[in-house]
mmCIF file of N, CA, C and O in Angstrom:
data_model
loop_
_atom_site.group_PDB
_atom_site.id
_atom_site.type_symbol
_atom_site.label_atom_id
_atom_site.label_comp_id
_atom_site.label_asym_id
_atom_site.label_seq_id
_atom_site.Cartn_x
_atom_site.Cartn_y
_atom_site.Cartn_z
ATOM 1 N N UNK A 1 -13.757 7.605 -2.178
ATOM 2 C CA UNK A 1 -12.758 7.058 -3.018
ATOM 3 C C UNK A 1 -13.283 6.495 -4.300
ATOM 4 O O UNK A 1 -13.135 7.102 -5.352
ATOM 5 N N UNK A 2 -13.898 5.306 -4.245
ATOM 6 C CA UNK A 2 -14.296 4.628 -5.467
ATOM 7 C C UNK A 2 -15.394 5.356 -6.225
ATOM 8 O O UNK A 2 -15.383 5.422 -7.447
ATOM 9 N N UNK A 3 -16.381 5.886 -5.505
ATOM 10 C CA UNK A 3 -17.475 6.587 -6.170
ATOM 11 C C UNK A 3 -16.975 7.866 -6.828
ATOM 12 O O UNK A 3 -17.335 8.175 -7.967
ATOM 13 N N UNK A 4 -16.114 8.596 -6.139
ATOM 14 C CA UNK A 4 -15.543 9.815 -6.701
ATOM 15 C C UNK A 4 -14.706 9.490 -7.942
ATOM 16 O O UNK A 4 -14.776 10.191 -8.949
ATOM 17 N N UNK A 5 -13.933 8.405 -7.889
ATOM 18 C CA UNK A 5 -13.139 7.988 -9.042
ATOM 19 C C UNK A 5 -14.005 7.590 -10.220
ATOM 20 O O UNK A 5 -13.686 7.889 -11.373
ATOM 21 N N UNK A 6 -15.140 6.922 -9.953
ATOM 22 C CA UNK A 6 -16.044 6.544 -11.028
ATOM 23 C C UNK A 6 -16.682 7.742 -11.703
ATOM 24 O O UNK A 6 -16.776 7.805 -12.935
ATOM 25 N N UNK A 7 -17.128 8.700 -10.910
ATOM 26 C CA UNK A 7 -17.724 9.916 -11.476
ATOM 27 C C UNK A 7 -16.677 10.695 -12.259
ATOM 28 O O UNK A 7 -16.934 11.187 -13.365
ATOM 29 N N UNK A 8 -15.489 10.809 -11.697
ATOM 30 C CA UNK A 8 -14.418 11.533 -12.379
ATOM 31 C C UNK A 8 -14.019 10.854 -13.678
ATOM 32 O O UNK A 8 -13.738 11.521 -14.676
ATOM 33 N N UNK A 9 -14.041 9.533 -13.704
ATOM 34 C CA UNK A 9 -13.716 8.801 -14.924
ATOM 35 C C UNK A 9 -14.768 9.045 -15.995
ATOM 36 O O UNK A 9 -14.440 9.232 -17.169
ATOM 37 N N UNK A 10 -16.041 9.052 -15.612
ATOM 38 C CA UNK A 10 -17.100 9.297 -16.588
ATOM 39 C C UNK A 10 -17.049 10.709 -17.141
ATOM 40 O O UNK A 10 -17.288 10.927 -18.323
ATOM 41 N N UNK A 11 -16.743 11.673 -16.306
ATOM 42 C CA UNK A 11 -16.756 13.075 -16.736
ATOM 43 C C UNK A 11 -15.504 13.476 -17.501
ATOM 44 O O UNK A 11 -15.588 14.215 -18.470
ATOM 45 N N UNK A 12 -14.324 12.999 -17.058
ATOM 46 C CA UNK A 12 -13.078 13.516 -17.629
ATOM 47 C C UNK A 12 -12.179 12.446 -18.234
ATOM 48 O O UNK A 12 -11.178 12.776 -18.848
ATOM 49 N N UNK A 13 -12.481 11.171 -18.023
ATOM 50 C CA UNK A 13 -11.644 10.116 -18.589
ATOM 51 C C UNK A 13 -10.822 9.428 -17.515
ATOM 52 O O UNK A 13 -10.605 9.967 -16.429
ATOM 53 N N UNK A 14 -10.342 8.222 -17.845
ATOM 54 C CA UNK A 14 -9.624 7.437 -16.830
ATOM 55 C C UNK A 14 -8.254 8.003 -16.454
ATOM 56 O O UNK A 14 -7.778 7.773 -15.353
ATOM 57 N N UNK A 15 -7.611 8.746 -17.327
ATOM 58 C CA UNK A 15 -6.280 9.276 -17.012
ATOM 59 C C UNK A 15 -6.340 10.332 -15.923
ATOM 60 O O UNK A 15 -5.383 10.499 -15.150
ATOM 61 N N UNK A 16 -7.454 11.030 -15.828
ATOM 62 C CA UNK A 16 -7.578 12.102 -14.832
ATOM 63 C C UNK A 16 -7.567 11.539 -13.419
ATOM 64 O O UNK A 16 -7.027 12.160 -12.499
ATOM 65 N N UNK A 17 -8.118 10.349 -13.231
ATOM 66 C CA UNK A 17 -8.149 9.740 -11.894
ATOM 67 C C UNK A 17 -6.730 9.519 -11.388
ATOM 68 O O UNK A 17 -6.430 9.794 -10.225
ATOM 69 N N UNK A 18 -5.855 9.036 -12.251
ATOM 70 C CA UNK A 18 -4.473 8.803 -11.840
ATOM 71 C C UNK A 18 -3.749 10.118 -11.568
ATOM 72 O O UNK A 18 -2.928 10.207 -10.655
ATOM 73 N N UNK A 19 -4.059 11.140 -12.330
ATOM 74 C CA UNK A 19 -3.428 12.450 -12.090
ATOM 75 C C UNK A 19 -3.889 13.042 -10.769
ATOM 76 O O UNK A 19 -3.087 13.603 -10.018
ATOM 77 N N UNK A 20 -5.170 12.908 -10.464
ATOM 78 C CA UNK A 20 -5.680 13.416 -9.188
ATOM 79 C C UNK A 20 -5.075 12.633 -8.025
ATOM 80 O O UNK A 20 -4.647 13.216 -7.025
ATOM 81 N N UNK A 21 -5.008 11.303 -8.159
ATOM 82 C CA UNK A 21 -4.414 10.479 -7.099
ATOM 83 C C UNK A 21 -2.933 10.819 -6.912
ATOM 84 O O UNK A 21 -2.438 10.868 -5.777
ATOM 85 N N UNK A 22 -2.223 11.071 -8.006
ATOM 86 C CA UNK A 22 -0.811 11.456 -7.901
ATOM 87 C C UNK A 22 -0.664 12.801 -7.214
ATOM 88 O O UNK A 22 0.248 12.999 -6.405
ATOM 89 N N UNK A 23 -1.548 13.726 -7.531
ATOM 90 C CA UNK A 23 -1.511 15.040 -6.869
ATOM 91 C C UNK A 23 -1.768 14.935 -5.379
ATOM 92 O O UNK A 23 -1.107 15.597 -4.578
ATOM 93 N N UNK A 24 -2.726 14.096 -4.998
ATOM 94 C CA UNK A 24 -3.022 13.912 -3.572
ATOM 95 C C UNK A 24 -1.836 13.262 -2.864
ATOM 96 O O UNK A 24 -1.473 13.658 -1.751
ATOM 97 N N UNK A 25 -1.209 12.284 -3.500
ATOM 98 C CA UNK A 25 -0.043 11.626 -2.895
ATOM 99 C C UNK A 25 1.119 12.606 -2.748
ATOM 100 O O UNK A 25 1.810 12.620 -1.724
ATOM 101 N N UNK A 26 1.343 13.432 -3.769
ATOM 102 C CA UNK A 26 2.420 14.435 -3.698
ATOM 103 C C UNK A 26 2.145 15.444 -2.596
ATOM 104 O O UNK A 26 3.037 15.793 -1.814
ATOM 105 N N UNK A 27 0.899 15.903 -2.507
ATOM 106 C CA UNK A 27 0.539 16.840 -1.443
ATOM 107 C C UNK A 27 0.762 16.221 -0.071
ATOM 108 O O UNK A 27 1.293 16.866 0.833
ATOM 109 N N UNK A 28 0.367 14.965 0.092
ATOM 110 C CA UNK A 28 0.543 14.283 1.383
ATOM 111 C C UNK A 28 2.013 14.155 1.750
ATOM 112 O O UNK A 28 2.392 14.358 2.911
ATOM 113 N N UNK A 29 2.853 13.820 0.761
ATOM 114 C CA UNK A 29 4.287 13.692 1.031
ATOM 115 C C UNK A 29 4.895 15.036 1.414
ATOM 116 O O UNK A 29 5.689 15.121 2.361
ATOM 117 N N UNK A 30 4.537 16.081 0.693
ATOM 118 C CA UNK A 30 5.072 17.407 1.020
ATOM 119 C C UNK A 30 4.557 17.901 2.366
ATOM 120 O O UNK A 30 5.304 18.492 3.147
ATOM 121 N N UNK A 31 3.289 17.646 2.647
ATOM 122 C CA UNK A 31 2.720 18.053 3.933
ATOM 123 C C UNK A 31 3.411 17.332 5.083
ATOM 124 O O UNK A 31 3.766 17.939 6.097
ATOM 125 N N UNK A 32 3.624 16.027 4.921
ATOM 126 C CA UNK A 32 4.304 15.267 5.959
ATOM 127 C C UNK A 32 5.752 15.678 6.154
ATOM 128 O O UNK A 32 6.283 15.641 7.263
ATOM 129 N N UNK A 33 6.400 16.080 5.073
ATOM 130 C CA UNK A 33 7.804 16.455 5.156
ATOM 131 C C UNK A 33 8.006 17.844 5.754
ATOM 132 O O UNK A 33 8.888 18.046 6.590
ATOM 133 N N UNK A 34 7.195 18.803 5.349
ATOM 134 C CA UNK A 34 7.473 20.199 5.708
ATOM 135 C C UNK A 34 6.560 20.776 6.786
ATOM 136 O O UNK A 34 6.921 21.755 7.433
ATOM 137 N N UNK A 35 5.389 20.202 7.027
ATOM 138 C CA UNK A 35 4.450 20.803 7.966
ATOM 139 C C UNK A 35 4.386 20.042 9.281
ATOM 140 O O UNK A 35 4.409 20.649 10.350
ATOM 141 N N UNK A 36 4.309 18.712 9.213
ATOM 142 C CA UNK A 36 4.182 17.942 10.447
ATOM 143 C C UNK A 36 5.480 17.966 11.248
ATOM 144 O O UNK A 36 6.561 17.814 10.691
ATOM 145 N N UNK A 37 5.386 18.125 12.566
ATOM 146 C CA UNK A 37 6.608 18.145 13.383
ATOM 147 C C UNK A 37 7.162 16.741 13.592
ATOM 148 O O UNK A 37 6.434 15.758 13.548
ATOM 149 N N UNK A 38 8.457 16.678 13.834
ATOM 150 C CA UNK A 38 9.105 15.392 14.147
ATOM 151 C C UNK A 38 8.681 14.969 15.541
ATOM 152 O O UNK A 38 8.699 15.751 16.487
ATOM 153 N N UNK A 39 8.247 13.721 15.693
ATOM 154 C CA UNK A 39 7.753 13.255 16.983
ATOM 155 C C UNK A 39 8.844 12.645 17.858
ATOM 156 O O UNK A 39 8.665 12.516 19.066
ATOM 157 N N UNK A 40 9.967 12.260 17.270
ATOM 158 C CA UNK A 40 11.047 11.662 18.040
ATOM 159 C C UNK A 40 11.944 12.759 18.613
ATOM 160 O O UNK A 40 12.393 13.650 17.894
ATOM 161 N N UNK A 41 12.208 12.724 19.927
ATOM 162 C CA UNK A 41 13.071 13.758 20.523
ATOM 163 C C UNK A 41 14.475 13.732 19.905
ATOM 164 O O UNK A 41 14.954 12.688 19.451
ATOM 165 N N UNK A 42 15.147 14.873 19.899
ATOM 166 C CA UNK A 42 16.467 14.989 19.259
ATOM 167 C C UNK A 42 17.504 14.063 19.883
ATOM 168 O O UNK A 42 18.366 13.553 19.192
ATOM 169 N N UNK A 43 17.409 13.818 21.168
ATOM 170 C CA UNK A 43 18.408 12.966 21.816
ATOM 171 C C UNK A 43 18.244 11.490 21.439
ATOM 172 O O UNK A 43 19.166 10.709 21.596
ATOM 173 N N UNK A 44 17.096 11.088 20.934
ATOM 174 C CA UNK A 44 16.872 9.691 20.541
ATOM 175 C C UNK A 44 17.061 9.460 19.045
ATOM 176 O O UNK A 44 16.970 8.341 18.583
ATOM 177 N N UNK A 45 17.298 10.515 18.279
ATOM 178 C CA UNK A 45 17.462 10.369 16.831
ATOM 179 C C UNK A 45 18.835 9.824 16.497
ATOM 180 O O UNK A 45 19.828 10.116 17.158
ATOM 181 N N UNK A 46 18.916 9.022 15.465
ATOM 182 C CA UNK A 46 20.172 8.449 15.003
ATOM 183 C C UNK A 46 20.577 9.138 13.699
ATOM 184 O O UNK A 46 19.941 8.935 12.676
ATOM 185 N N UNK A 47 21.643 9.938 13.728
ATOM 186 C CA UNK A 47 22.015 10.662 12.511
ATOM 187 C C UNK A 47 22.630 9.771 11.435
ATOM 188 O O UNK A 47 22.620 10.110 10.265
ATOM 189 N N UNK A 48 23.167 8.617 11.839
ATOM 190 C CA UNK A 48 23.784 7.717 10.869
ATOM 191 C C UNK A 48 22.763 6.694 10.381
ATOM 192 O O UNK A 48 22.001 6.153 11.157
ATOM 193 N N UNK A 49 22.814 6.405 9.095
ATOM 194 C CA UNK A 49 21.948 5.395 8.518
ATOM 195 C C UNK A 49 22.800 4.203 8.131
ATOM 196 O O UNK A 49 23.697 4.299 7.314
ATOM 197 N N UNK A 50 22.507 3.071 8.755
ATOM 198 C CA UNK A 50 23.203 1.840 8.436
ATOM 199 C C UNK A 50 22.407 1.123 7.350
ATOM 200 O O UNK A 50 21.263 0.705 7.571
ATOM 201 N N UNK A 51 22.988 0.971 6.166
ATOM 202 C CA UNK A 51 22.270 0.381 5.043
ATOM 203 C C UNK A 51 21.926 -1.084 5.269
ATOM 204 O O UNK A 51 20.939 -1.578 4.730
ATOM 205 N N UNK A 52 22.701 -1.802 6.064
ATOM 206 C CA UNK A 52 22.383 -3.193 6.348
ATOM 207 C C UNK A 52 21.109 -3.306 7.194
ATOM 208 O O UNK A 52 20.338 -4.236 7.049
ATOM 209 N N UNK A 53 20.880 -2.353 8.082
ATOM 210 C CA UNK A 53 19.670 -2.355 8.889
ATOM 211 C C UNK A 53 18.468 -1.839 8.107
ATOM 212 O O UNK A 53 17.331 -2.148 8.436
ATOM 213 N N UNK A 54 18.709 -1.054 7.067
ATOM 214 C CA UNK A 54 17.627 -0.499 6.270
ATOM 215 C C UNK A 54 17.153 -1.457 5.178
ATOM 216 O O UNK A 54 16.169 -1.191 4.515
ATOM 217 N N UNK A 55 17.852 -2.554 4.980
ATOM 218 C CA UNK A 55 17.491 -3.517 3.950
ATOM 219 C C UNK A 55 16.254 -4.295 4.396
ATOM 220 O O UNK A 55 16.298 -5.019 5.390
ATOM 221 N N UNK A 56 15.125 -4.181 3.677
ATOM 222 C CA UNK A 56 13.925 -4.894 4.115
ATOM 223 C C UNK A 56 14.041 -6.415 3.976
ATOM 224 O O UNK A 56 13.365 -7.149 4.672
ATOM 225 N N UNK A 57 14.899 -6.887 3.098
ATOM 226 C CA UNK A 57 15.042 -8.328 2.921
ATOM 227 C C UNK A 57 15.873 -8.978 4.019
ATOM 228 O O UNK A 57 15.804 -10.188 4.207
ATOM 229 N N UNK A 58 16.657 -8.199 4.744
ATOM 230 C CA UNK A 58 17.476 -8.774 5.809
ATOM 231 C C UNK A 58 16.603 -9.294 6.956
ATOM 232 O O UNK A 58 17.008 -10.194 7.687
ATOM 233 N N UNK A 59 15.413 -8.771 7.104
ATOM 234 C CA UNK A 59 14.528 -9.225 8.172
ATOM 235 C C UNK A 59 13.821 -10.535 7.847
ATOM 236 O O UNK A 59 13.186 -11.128 8.713
ATOM 237 N N UNK A 60 13.914 -10.990 6.619
ATOM 238 C CA UNK A 60 13.291 -12.262 6.269
ATOM 239 C C UNK A 60 13.948 -13.441 6.990
ATOM 240 O O UNK A 60 13.321 -14.473 7.182
ATOM 241 N N UNK A 61 15.197 -13.280 7.389
ATOM 242 C CA UNK A 61 15.872 -14.360 8.108
ATOM 243 C C UNK A 61 15.214 -14.623 9.467
ATOM 244 O O UNK A 61 15.321 -15.725 10.000
ATOM 245 N N UNK A 62 14.516 -13.640 10.003
ATOM 246 C CA UNK A 62 13.823 -13.827 11.274
ATOM 247 C C UNK A 62 12.655 -14.800 11.135
ATOM 248 O O UNK A 62 12.252 -15.427 12.111
ATOM 249 N N UNK A 63 12.111 -14.944 9.921
ATOM 250 C CA UNK A 63 10.992 -15.865 9.723
ATOM 251 C C UNK A 63 11.400 -17.320 9.884
ATOM 252 O O UNK A 63 10.582 -18.156 10.222
ATOM 253 N N UNK A 64 12.649 -17.625 9.627
ATOM 254 C CA UNK A 64 13.097 -19.014 9.686
ATOM 255 C C UNK A 64 13.439 -19.469 11.104
ATOM 256 O O UNK A 64 13.731 -20.641 11.303
ATOM 257 N N UNK A 65 13.390 -18.597 12.085
ATOM 258 C CA UNK A 65 13.772 -18.959 13.442
ATOM 259 C C UNK A 65 12.684 -19.726 14.187
ATOM 260 O O UNK A 65 12.952 -20.393 15.161
ATOM 261 N N UNK A 66 11.449 -19.634 13.724
ATOM 262 C CA UNK A 66 10.347 -20.299 14.412
ATOM 263 C C UNK A 66 9.371 -20.878 13.398
ATOM 264 O O UNK A 66 9.094 -20.263 12.373
ATOM 265 N N UNK A 67 8.854 -22.041 13.709
ATOM 266 C CA UNK A 67 7.865 -22.654 12.810
ATOM 267 C C UNK A 67 6.567 -21.854 12.808
ATOM 268 O O UNK A 67 5.879 -21.774 11.805
ATOM 269 N N UNK A 68 6.262 -21.237 13.938
ATOM 270 C CA UNK A 68 5.045 -20.422 14.010
ATOM 271 C C UNK A 68 5.152 -19.201 13.111
ATOM 272 O O UNK A 68 4.165 -18.818 12.489
ATOM 273 N N UNK A 69 6.309 -18.593 13.064
ATOM 274 C CA UNK A 69 6.443 -17.403 12.215
ATOM 275 C C UNK A 69 6.368 -17.768 10.739
ATOM 276 O O UNK A 69 5.816 -17.012 9.937
ATOM 277 N N UNK A 70 6.886 -18.937 10.374
ATOM 278 C CA UNK A 70 6.770 -19.389 8.984
ATOM 279 C C UNK A 70 5.305 -19.649 8.651
ATOM 280 O O UNK A 70 4.800 -19.231 7.609
ATOM 281 N N UNK A 71 4.600 -20.311 9.554
ATOM 282 C CA UNK A 71 3.179 -20.577 9.342
ATOM 283 C C UNK A 71 2.365 -19.298 9.254
ATOM 284 O O UNK A 71 1.462 -19.181 8.415
ATOM 285 N N UNK A 72 2.676 -18.331 10.111
ATOM 286 C CA UNK A 72 1.946 -17.056 10.078
ATOM 287 C C UNK A 72 2.209 -16.315 8.771
ATOM 288 O O UNK A 72 1.300 -15.713 8.202
ATOM 289 N N UNK A 73 3.445 -16.356 8.293
ATOM 290 C CA UNK A 73 3.766 -15.689 7.034
ATOM 291 C C UNK A 73 3.051 -16.353 5.859
ATOM 292 O O UNK A 73 2.530 -15.667 4.969
ATOM 293 N N UNK A 74 2.999 -17.684 5.852
ATOM 294 C CA UNK A 74 2.299 -18.398 4.778
ATOM 295 C C UNK A 74 0.796 -18.104 4.845
ATOM 296 O O UNK A 74 0.153 -17.857 3.820
ATOM 297 N N UNK A 75 0.238 -18.087 6.047
ATOM 298 C CA UNK A 75 -1.173 -17.785 6.217
ATOM 299 C C UNK A 75 -1.495 -16.373 5.742
ATOM 300 O O UNK A 75 -2.488 -16.141 5.042
ATOM 301 N N UNK A 76 -0.648 -15.413 6.090
ATOM 302 C CA UNK A 76 -0.854 -14.034 5.645
ATOM 303 C C UNK A 76 -0.767 -13.939 4.130
ATOM 304 O O UNK A 76 -1.581 -13.247 3.503
ATOM 305 N N UNK A 77 0.189 -14.632 3.513
ATOM 306 C CA UNK A 77 0.332 -14.609 2.058
ATOM 307 C C UNK A 77 -0.904 -15.205 1.383
ATOM 308 O O UNK A 77 -1.389 -14.660 0.384
ATOM 309 N N UNK A 78 -1.433 -16.291 1.928
ATOM 310 C CA UNK A 78 -2.636 -16.897 1.359
ATOM 311 C C UNK A 78 -3.848 -15.970 1.507
ATOM 312 O O UNK A 78 -4.648 -15.812 0.582
ATOM 313 N N UNK A 79 -3.986 -15.342 2.665
ATOM 314 C CA UNK A 79 -5.090 -14.414 2.906
ATOM 315 C C UNK A 79 -5.001 -13.224 1.968
ATOM 316 O O UNK A 79 -5.989 -12.822 1.341
ATOM 317 N N UNK A 80 -3.820 -12.650 1.847
ATOM 318 C CA UNK A 80 -3.599 -11.489 0.982
ATOM 319 C C UNK A 80 -3.862 -11.847 -0.476
ATOM 320 O O UNK A 80 -4.490 -11.075 -1.211
ATOM 321 N N UNK A 81 -3.407 -13.019 -0.913
ATOM 322 C CA UNK A 81 -3.642 -13.452 -2.290
ATOM 323 C C UNK A 81 -5.134 -13.635 -2.559
ATOM 324 O O UNK A 81 -5.625 -13.260 -3.625
ATOM 325 N N UNK A 82 -5.843 -14.206 -1.617
ATOM 326 C CA UNK A 82 -7.278 -14.390 -1.778
ATOM 327 C C UNK A 82 -8.021 -13.078 -1.909
ATOM 328 O O UNK A 82 -8.912 -12.934 -2.754
ATOM 329 N N UNK A 83 -7.664 -12.111 -1.091
ATOM 330 C CA UNK A 83 -8.324 -10.806 -1.184
ATOM 331 C C UNK A 83 -8.029 -10.126 -2.514
ATOM 332 O O UNK A 83 -8.918 -9.518 -3.120
ATOM 333 N N UNK A 84 -6.801 -10.218 -2.979
ATOM 334 C CA UNK A 84 -6.470 -9.601 -4.264
ATOM 335 C C UNK A 84 -7.170 -10.306 -5.414
ATOM 336 O O UNK A 84 -7.621 -9.655 -6.364
ATOM 337 N N UNK A 85 -7.290 -11.623 -5.360
ATOM 338 C CA UNK A 85 -8.018 -12.352 -6.409
ATOM 339 C C UNK A 85 -9.483 -11.953 -6.415
ATOM 340 O O UNK A 85 -10.090 -11.827 -7.482
ATOM 341 N N UNK A 86 -10.064 -11.753 -5.231
ATOM 342 C CA UNK A 86 -11.451 -11.320 -5.150
ATOM 343 C C UNK A 86 -11.638 -9.963 -5.817
ATOM 344 O O UNK A 86 -12.578 -9.756 -6.580
ATOM 345 N N UNK A 87 -10.742 -9.031 -5.556
ATOM 346 C CA UNK A 87 -10.848 -7.703 -6.164
ATOM 347 C C UNK A 87 -10.711 -7.766 -7.677
ATOM 348 O O UNK A 87 -11.456 -7.106 -8.404
ATOM 349 N N UNK A 88 -9.781 -8.558 -8.164
ATOM 350 C CA UNK A 88 -9.579 -8.671 -9.605
ATOM 351 C C UNK A 88 -10.786 -9.308 -10.264
ATOM 352 O O UNK A 88 -11.266 -8.839 -11.304
ATOM 353 N N UNK A 89 -11.316 -10.377 -9.661
ATOM 354 C CA UNK A 89 -12.477 -11.039 -10.240
ATOM 355 C C UNK A 89 -13.717 -10.155 -10.188
ATOM 356 O O UNK A 89 -14.528 -10.172 -11.119
ATOM 357 N N UNK A 90 -13.887 -9.382 -9.130
ATOM 358 C CA UNK A 90 -15.007 -8.456 -9.062
ATOM 359 C C UNK A 90 -14.902 -7.412 -10.164
ATOM 360 O O UNK A 90 -15.896 -7.090 -10.826
ATOM 361 N N UNK A 91 -13.716 -6.902 -10.395
ATOM 362 C CA UNK A 91 -13.506 -5.933 -11.470
ATOM 363 C C UNK A 91 -13.823 -6.555 -12.823
ATOM 364 O O UNK A 91 -14.537 -5.975 -13.649
ATOM 365 N N UNK A 92 -13.321 -7.764 -13.073
ATOM 366 C CA UNK A 92 -13.566 -8.434 -14.353
ATOM 367 C C UNK A 92 -15.049 -8.753 -14.537
ATOM 368 O O UNK A 92 -15.585 -8.611 -15.644
ATOM 369 N N UNK A 93 -15.717 -9.188 -13.466
ATOM 370 C CA UNK A 93 -17.132 -9.518 -13.571
ATOM 371 C C UNK A 93 -17.954 -8.277 -13.893
ATOM 372 O O UNK A 93 -18.824 -8.310 -14.757
ATOM 373 N N UNK A 94 -17.718 -7.184 -13.173
ATOM 374 C CA UNK A 94 -18.509 -5.982 -13.437
ATOM 375 C C UNK A 94 -18.222 -5.417 -14.823
ATOM 376 O O UNK A 94 -19.119 -4.895 -15.474
ATOM 377 N N UNK A 95 -17.001 -5.545 -15.282
ATOM 378 C CA UNK A 95 -16.686 -5.096 -16.631
ATOM 379 C C UNK A 95 -17.408 -5.968 -17.658
ATOM 380 O O UNK A 95 -17.953 -5.459 -18.640
ATOM 381 N N UNK A 96 -17.465 -7.263 -17.443
ATOM 382 C CA UNK A 96 -18.142 -8.181 -18.360
ATOM 383 C C UNK A 96 -19.672 -8.003 -18.296
ATOM 384 O O UNK A 96 -20.344 -7.883 -19.308
ATOM 385 N N UNK A 97 -20.195 -7.967 -17.060
ATOM 386 C CA UNK A 97 -21.649 -7.964 -16.874
ATOM 387 C C UNK A 97 -22.286 -6.632 -17.238
ATOM 388 O O UNK A 97 -23.322 -6.587 -17.881
ATOM 389 N N UNK A 98 -21.672 -5.527 -16.827
ATOM 390 C CA UNK A 98 -22.287 -4.219 -16.993
ATOM 391 C C UNK A 98 -21.599 -3.360 -18.065
ATOM 392 O O UNK A 98 -21.987 -2.221 -18.264
ATOM 393 N N UNK A 99 -20.549 -3.900 -18.682
ATOM 394 C CA UNK A 99 -19.796 -3.162 -19.716
ATOM 395 C C UNK A 99 -19.282 -1.823 -19.205
ATOM 396 O O UNK A 99 -19.377 -0.800 -19.862
ATOM 397 N N UNK A 100 -18.756 -1.835 -17.972
ATOM 398 C CA UNK A 100 -18.218 -0.607 -17.393
ATOM 399 C C UNK A 100 -16.844 -0.391 -17.905
ATOM 400 O O UNK A 100 -15.874 -0.769 -17.748
#
């Protein structure tokens, strides 16, 4: 991943990395849609889509039912934020230190 992207950026420019990543994502989506078989049996499939159940924000109300779930969500948010800050700072440091 990262090493291939770095070499590709040096040889062809930074825009090519995004085009290659987009091509891989498109290929994966098409492969998953048209080649991979459906794993759920036909008798268990639901042909109707209820938009209220498909809303990802509707499940946030489940977090307020328990103090443990609120604490776990806050802990996960803090952990995730810390990891993202580390990645951003590492990128900024290497750009500053090595002029990459």
